[in-house]
Amino acid sequence: MTTAQQRLHHALDALDRTARPGPAVGGCEHCYTAGQLAALAGPPALVPNGLLHSVAAKGPDHWEDFPTLYRRLAPRILRQLTTGTLAVDGPLVAARLVAAAWPEWHRAELVRDVLDAWWPATLADPAANAAEVLATLAVATGTLTPWLRTWTATPTPTADRHLADTLDTWLHHGRLPDLRLGFHAELPAGPEVTAWITALPPHRIAPDQRYWLALVLDG
């Protein structure tokens, strides 16, 4: 386990310690049974994975108090999200965290610690999907700047392989200056991403990608 992964696990463990049962959950009775709603009010660790994944994806209009419910389940949702076991797209979870106003939660700094630790762990993990994680983090926090800054400061072979894969993903969209991130494409990212890429040392971008970048940016 790398130092970055250890930091992520420590952050997740700290967030886990905030998990508590809560009051009765009022929710959509067409989508959830009385037993499922009762389970959501019980210990978060006992919520079945299928139910957890459903709640992680459902919108606020399914719940009477969406922020409270999402805060209660966030430790498990984020642990599964950051360890690749949540059957929900990261950018969708990010949109739900924003809808639940996570920066206003009690001990919100622990959520931020998880997000902060997830990115270095991603850049160190050859199997990670850096493009999706970056979109998740950017939407959840409303900014690309700190994540791109960390990427610039991580010129490792693994981070640069993620950079090449992510550039392929972005170039697939066509005109990079119009790039938008997020499950709903809610975050304009093109101008900042373009400025960041063009400021990177040339050796961090493969010659064929530099060629296609020039075509996209000049076109």
mmCIF file of N, CA, C and O in Angstrom, residues 153-189:
data_model
loop_
_atom_site.group_PDB
_atom_site.id
_atom_site.type_symbol
_atom_site.label_atom_id
_atom_site.label_comp_id
_atom_site.label_asym_id
_atom_site.label_seq_id
_atom_site.Cartn_x
_atom_site.Cartn_y
_atom_site.Cartn_z
ATOM 1 N N ALA A 153 2.252 18.745 -10.098
ATOM 2 C CA ALA A 153 3.314 18.486 -9.126
ATOM 3 C C ALA A 153 3.602 17.002 -8.930
ATOM 4 O O ALA A 153 4.383 16.639 -8.041
ATOM 5 N N THR A 154 2.986 16.136 -9.755
ATOM 6 C CA THR A 154 3.170 14.692 -9.627
ATOM 7 C C THR A 154 3.653 14.130 -10.969
ATOM 8 O O THR A 154 2.904 13.469 -11.691
ATOM 9 N N PRO A 155 4.912 14.376 -11.321
ATOM 10 C CA PRO A 155 5.426 13.928 -12.621
ATOM 11 C C PRO A 155 5.936 12.489 -12.591
ATOM 12 O O PRO A 155 7.048 12.193 -13.048
ATOM 13 N N THR A 156 5.138 11.584 -12.040
ATOM 14 C CA THR A 156 5.535 10.184 -11.951
ATOM 15 C C THR A 156 5.090 9.437 -13.202
ATOM 16 O O THR A 156 4.173 9.876 -13.910
ATOM 17 N N PRO A 157 5.687 8.287 -13.495
ATOM 18 C CA PRO A 157 5.244 7.516 -14.659
ATOM 19 C C PRO A 157 3.764 7.158 -14.619
ATOM 20 O O PRO A 157 3.068 7.238 -15.640
ATOM 21 N N THR A 158 3.258 6.780 -13.432
ATOM 22 C CA THR A 158 1.839 6.417 -13.339
ATOM 23 C C THR A 158 0.954 7.630 -13.567
ATOM 24 O O THR A 158 -0.049 7.560 -14.294
ATOM 25 N N ALA A 159 1.287 8.754 -12.942
ATOM 26 C CA ALA A 159 0.491 9.972 -13.140
ATOM 27 C C ALA A 159 0.518 10.406 -14.596
ATOM 28 O O ALA A 159 -0.498 10.890 -15.134
ATOM 29 N N ASP A 160 1.652 10.240 -15.267
ATOM 30 C CA ASP A 160 1.731 10.640 -16.668
ATOM 31 C C ASP A 160 0.978 9.672 -17.573
ATOM 32 O O ASP A 160 0.449 10.085 -18.615
ATOM 33 N N ARG A 161 0.913 8.399 -17.205
ATOM 34 C CA ARG A 161 0.062 7.477 -17.970
ATOM 35 C C ARG A 161 -1.404 7.869 -17.821
ATOM 36 O O ARG A 161 -2.175 7.828 -18.789
ATOM 37 N N HIS A 162 -1.791 8.260 -16.608
ATOM 38 C CA HIS A 162 -3.160 8.750 -16.422
ATOM 39 C C HIS A 162 -3.391 10.020 -17.239
ATOM 40 O O HIS A 162 -4.489 10.220 -17.788
ATOM 41 N N LEU A 163 -2.397 10.868 -17.316
ATOM 42 C CA LEU A 163 -2.517 12.089 -18.105
ATOM 43 C C LEU A 163 -2.760 11.748 -19.573
ATOM 44 O O LEU A 163 -3.644 12.333 -20.223
ATOM 45 N N ALA A 164 -1.989 10.800 -20.105
ATOM 46 C CA ALA A 164 -2.176 10.404 -21.506
ATOM 47 C C ALA A 164 -3.574 9.844 -21.733
ATOM 48 O O ALA A 164 -4.249 10.188 -22.727
ATOM 49 N N ASP A 165 -4.051 8.985 -20.824
ATOM 50 C CA ASP A 165 -5.387 8.400 -20.974
ATOM 51 C C ASP A 165 -6.471 9.475 -20.879
ATOM 52 O O ASP A 165 -7.462 9.447 -21.623
ATOM 53 N N THR A 166 -6.282 10.418 -19.956
ATOM 54 C CA THR A 166 -7.282 11.476 -19.780
ATOM 55 C C THR A 166 -7.306 12.411 -20.980
ATOM 56 O O THR A 166 -8.384 12.829 -21.428
ATOM 57 N N LEU A 167 -6.142 12.713 -21.532
ATOM 58 C CA LEU A 167 -6.098 13.541 -22.735
ATOM 59 C C LEU A 167 -6.823 12.848 -23.883
ATOM 60 O O LEU A 167 -7.537 13.500 -24.658
ATOM 61 N N ASP A 168 -6.645 11.543 -24.006
ATOM 62 C CA ASP A 168 -7.380 10.803 -25.036
ATOM 63 C C ASP A 168 -8.884 10.968 -24.840
ATOM 64 O O ASP A 168 -9.633 11.164 -25.799
ATOM 65 N N THR A 169 -9.321 10.870 -23.576
ATOM 66 C CA THR A 169 -10.750 11.030 -23.277
ATOM 67 C C THR A 169 -11.224 12.432 -23.644
ATOM 68 O O THR A 169 -12.272 12.601 -24.282
ATOM 69 N N TRP A 170 -10.466 13.439 -23.259
ATOM 70 C CA TRP A 170 -10.868 14.811 -23.555
ATOM 71 C C TRP A 170 -10.825 15.109 -25.048
ATOM 72 O O TRP A 170 -11.716 15.780 -25.573
ATOM 73 N N LEU A 171 -9.803 14.625 -25.728
ATOM 74 C CA LEU A 171 -9.695 14.890 -27.163
ATOM 75 C C LEU A 171 -10.813 14.202 -27.934
ATOM 76 O O LEU A 171 -11.209 14.665 -29.006
ATOM 77 N N HIS A 172 -11.330 13.118 -27.373
ATOM 78 C CA HIS A 172 -12.447 12.428 -28.008
ATOM 79 C C HIS A 172 -13.681 13.327 -28.093
ATOM 80 O O HIS A 172 -14.511 13.172 -28.978
ATOM 81 N N HIS A 173 -13.772 14.284 -27.172
ATOM 82 C CA HIS A 173 -14.912 15.201 -27.169
ATOM 83 C C HIS A 173 -14.811 16.226 -28.297
ATOM 84 O O HIS A 173 -15.766 16.956 -28.556
ATOM 85 N N GLY A 174 -13.659 16.328 -28.915
ATOM 86 C CA GLY A 174 -13.510 17.271 -30.019
ATOM 87 C C GLY A 174 -12.872 18.560 -29.581
ATOM 88 O O GLY A 174 -11.691 18.591 -29.275
ATOM 89 N N ARG A 175 -13.656 19.618 -29.522
ATOM 90 C CA ARG A 175 -13.104 20.935 -29.239
ATOM 91 C C ARG A 175 -12.868 21.102 -27.742
ATOM 92 O O ARG A 175 -13.795 21.356 -26.966
ATOM 93 N N LEU A 176 -11.631 20.966 -27.339
ATOM 94 C CA LEU A 176 -11.270 20.980 -25.927
ATOM 95 C C LEU A 176 -11.704 22.244 -25.191
ATOM 96 O O LEU A 176 -12.142 22.164 -24.040
ATOM 97 N N PRO A 177 -11.624 23.431 -25.796
ATOM 98 C CA PRO A 177 -12.053 24.629 -25.059
ATOM 99 C C PRO A 177 -13.511 24.611 -24.623
ATOM 100 O O PRO A 177 -13.906 25.377 -23.751
ATOM 101 N N ASP A 178 -14.321 23.721 -25.217
ATOM 102 C CA ASP A 178 -15.736 23.634 -24.836
ATOM 103 C C ASP A 178 -16.014 22.488 -23.865
ATOM 104 O O ASP A 178 -17.182 22.185 -23.582
ATOM 105 N N LEU A 179 -14.972 21.861 -23.345
ATOM 106 C CA LEU A 179 -15.135 20.712 -22.464
ATOM 107 C C LEU A 179 -15.945 21.077 -21.217
ATOM 108 O O LEU A 179 -15.741 22.112 -20.598
ATOM 109 N N ARG A 180 -16.860 20.185 -20.865
ATOM 110 C CA ARG A 180 -17.635 20.317 -19.636
ATOM 111 C C ARG A 180 -17.559 18.979 -18.906
ATOM 112 O O ARG A 180 -17.598 17.919 -19.530
ATOM 113 N N LEU A 181 -17.465 19.032 -17.588
ATOM 114 C CA LEU A 181 -17.355 17.833 -16.766
ATOM 115 C C LEU A 181 -18.605 17.659 -15.924
ATOM 116 O O LEU A 181 -19.332 18.619 -15.651
ATOM 117 N N GLY A 182 -18.816 16.410 -15.484
ATOM 118 C CA GLY A 182 -19.937 16.134 -14.599
ATOM 119 C C GLY A 182 -20.961 15.230 -15.254
ATOM 120 O O GLY A 182 -21.035 15.125 -16.487
ATOM 121 N N PHE A 183 -21.756 14.571 -14.423
ATOM 122 C CA PHE A 183 -22.795 13.664 -14.925
ATOM 123 C C PHE A 183 -23.783 14.401 -15.801
ATOM 124 O O PHE A 183 -24.288 13.863 -16.782
ATOM 125 N N HIS A 184 -24.047 15.640 -15.444
ATOM 126 C CA HIS A 184 -24.957 16.483 -16.228
ATOM 127 C C HIS A 184 -24.193 17.526 -17.036
ATOM 128 O O HIS A 184 -24.794 18.514 -17.476
ATOM 129 N N ALA A 185 -22.885 17.332 -17.198
ATOM 130 C CA ALA A 185 -22.024 18.305 -17.887
ATOM 131 C C ALA A 185 -22.209 19.692 -17.288
ATOM 132 O O ALA A 185 -22.246 20.697 -17.984
ATOM 133 N N GLU A 186 -22.288 19.747 -15.958
ATOM 134 C CA GLU A 186 -22.630 20.992 -15.276
ATOM 135 C C GLU A 186 -21.449 21.898 -14.990
ATOM 136 O O GLU A 186 -21.630 23.063 -14.614
ATOM 137 N N LEU A 187 -20.228 21.387 -15.155
ATOM 138 C CA LEU A 187 -19.060 22.188 -14.788
ATOM 139 C C LEU A 187 -18.264 22.583 -16.036
ATOM 140 O O LEU A 187 -17.617 21.727 -16.655
ATOM 141 N N PRO A 188 -18.266 23.860 -16.421
ATOM 142 C CA PRO A 188 -17.426 24.294 -17.543
ATOM 143 C C PRO A 188 -15.959 24.105 -17.182
ATOM 144 O O PRO A 188 -15.497 24.590 -16.152
ATOM 145 N N ALA A 189 -15.232 23.382 -18.020
ATOM 146 C CA ALA A 189 -13.847 23.052 -17.699
ATOM 147 C C ALA A 189 -12.879 23.399 -18.820
ATOM 148 O O ALA A 189 -11.663 23.405 -18.595
#
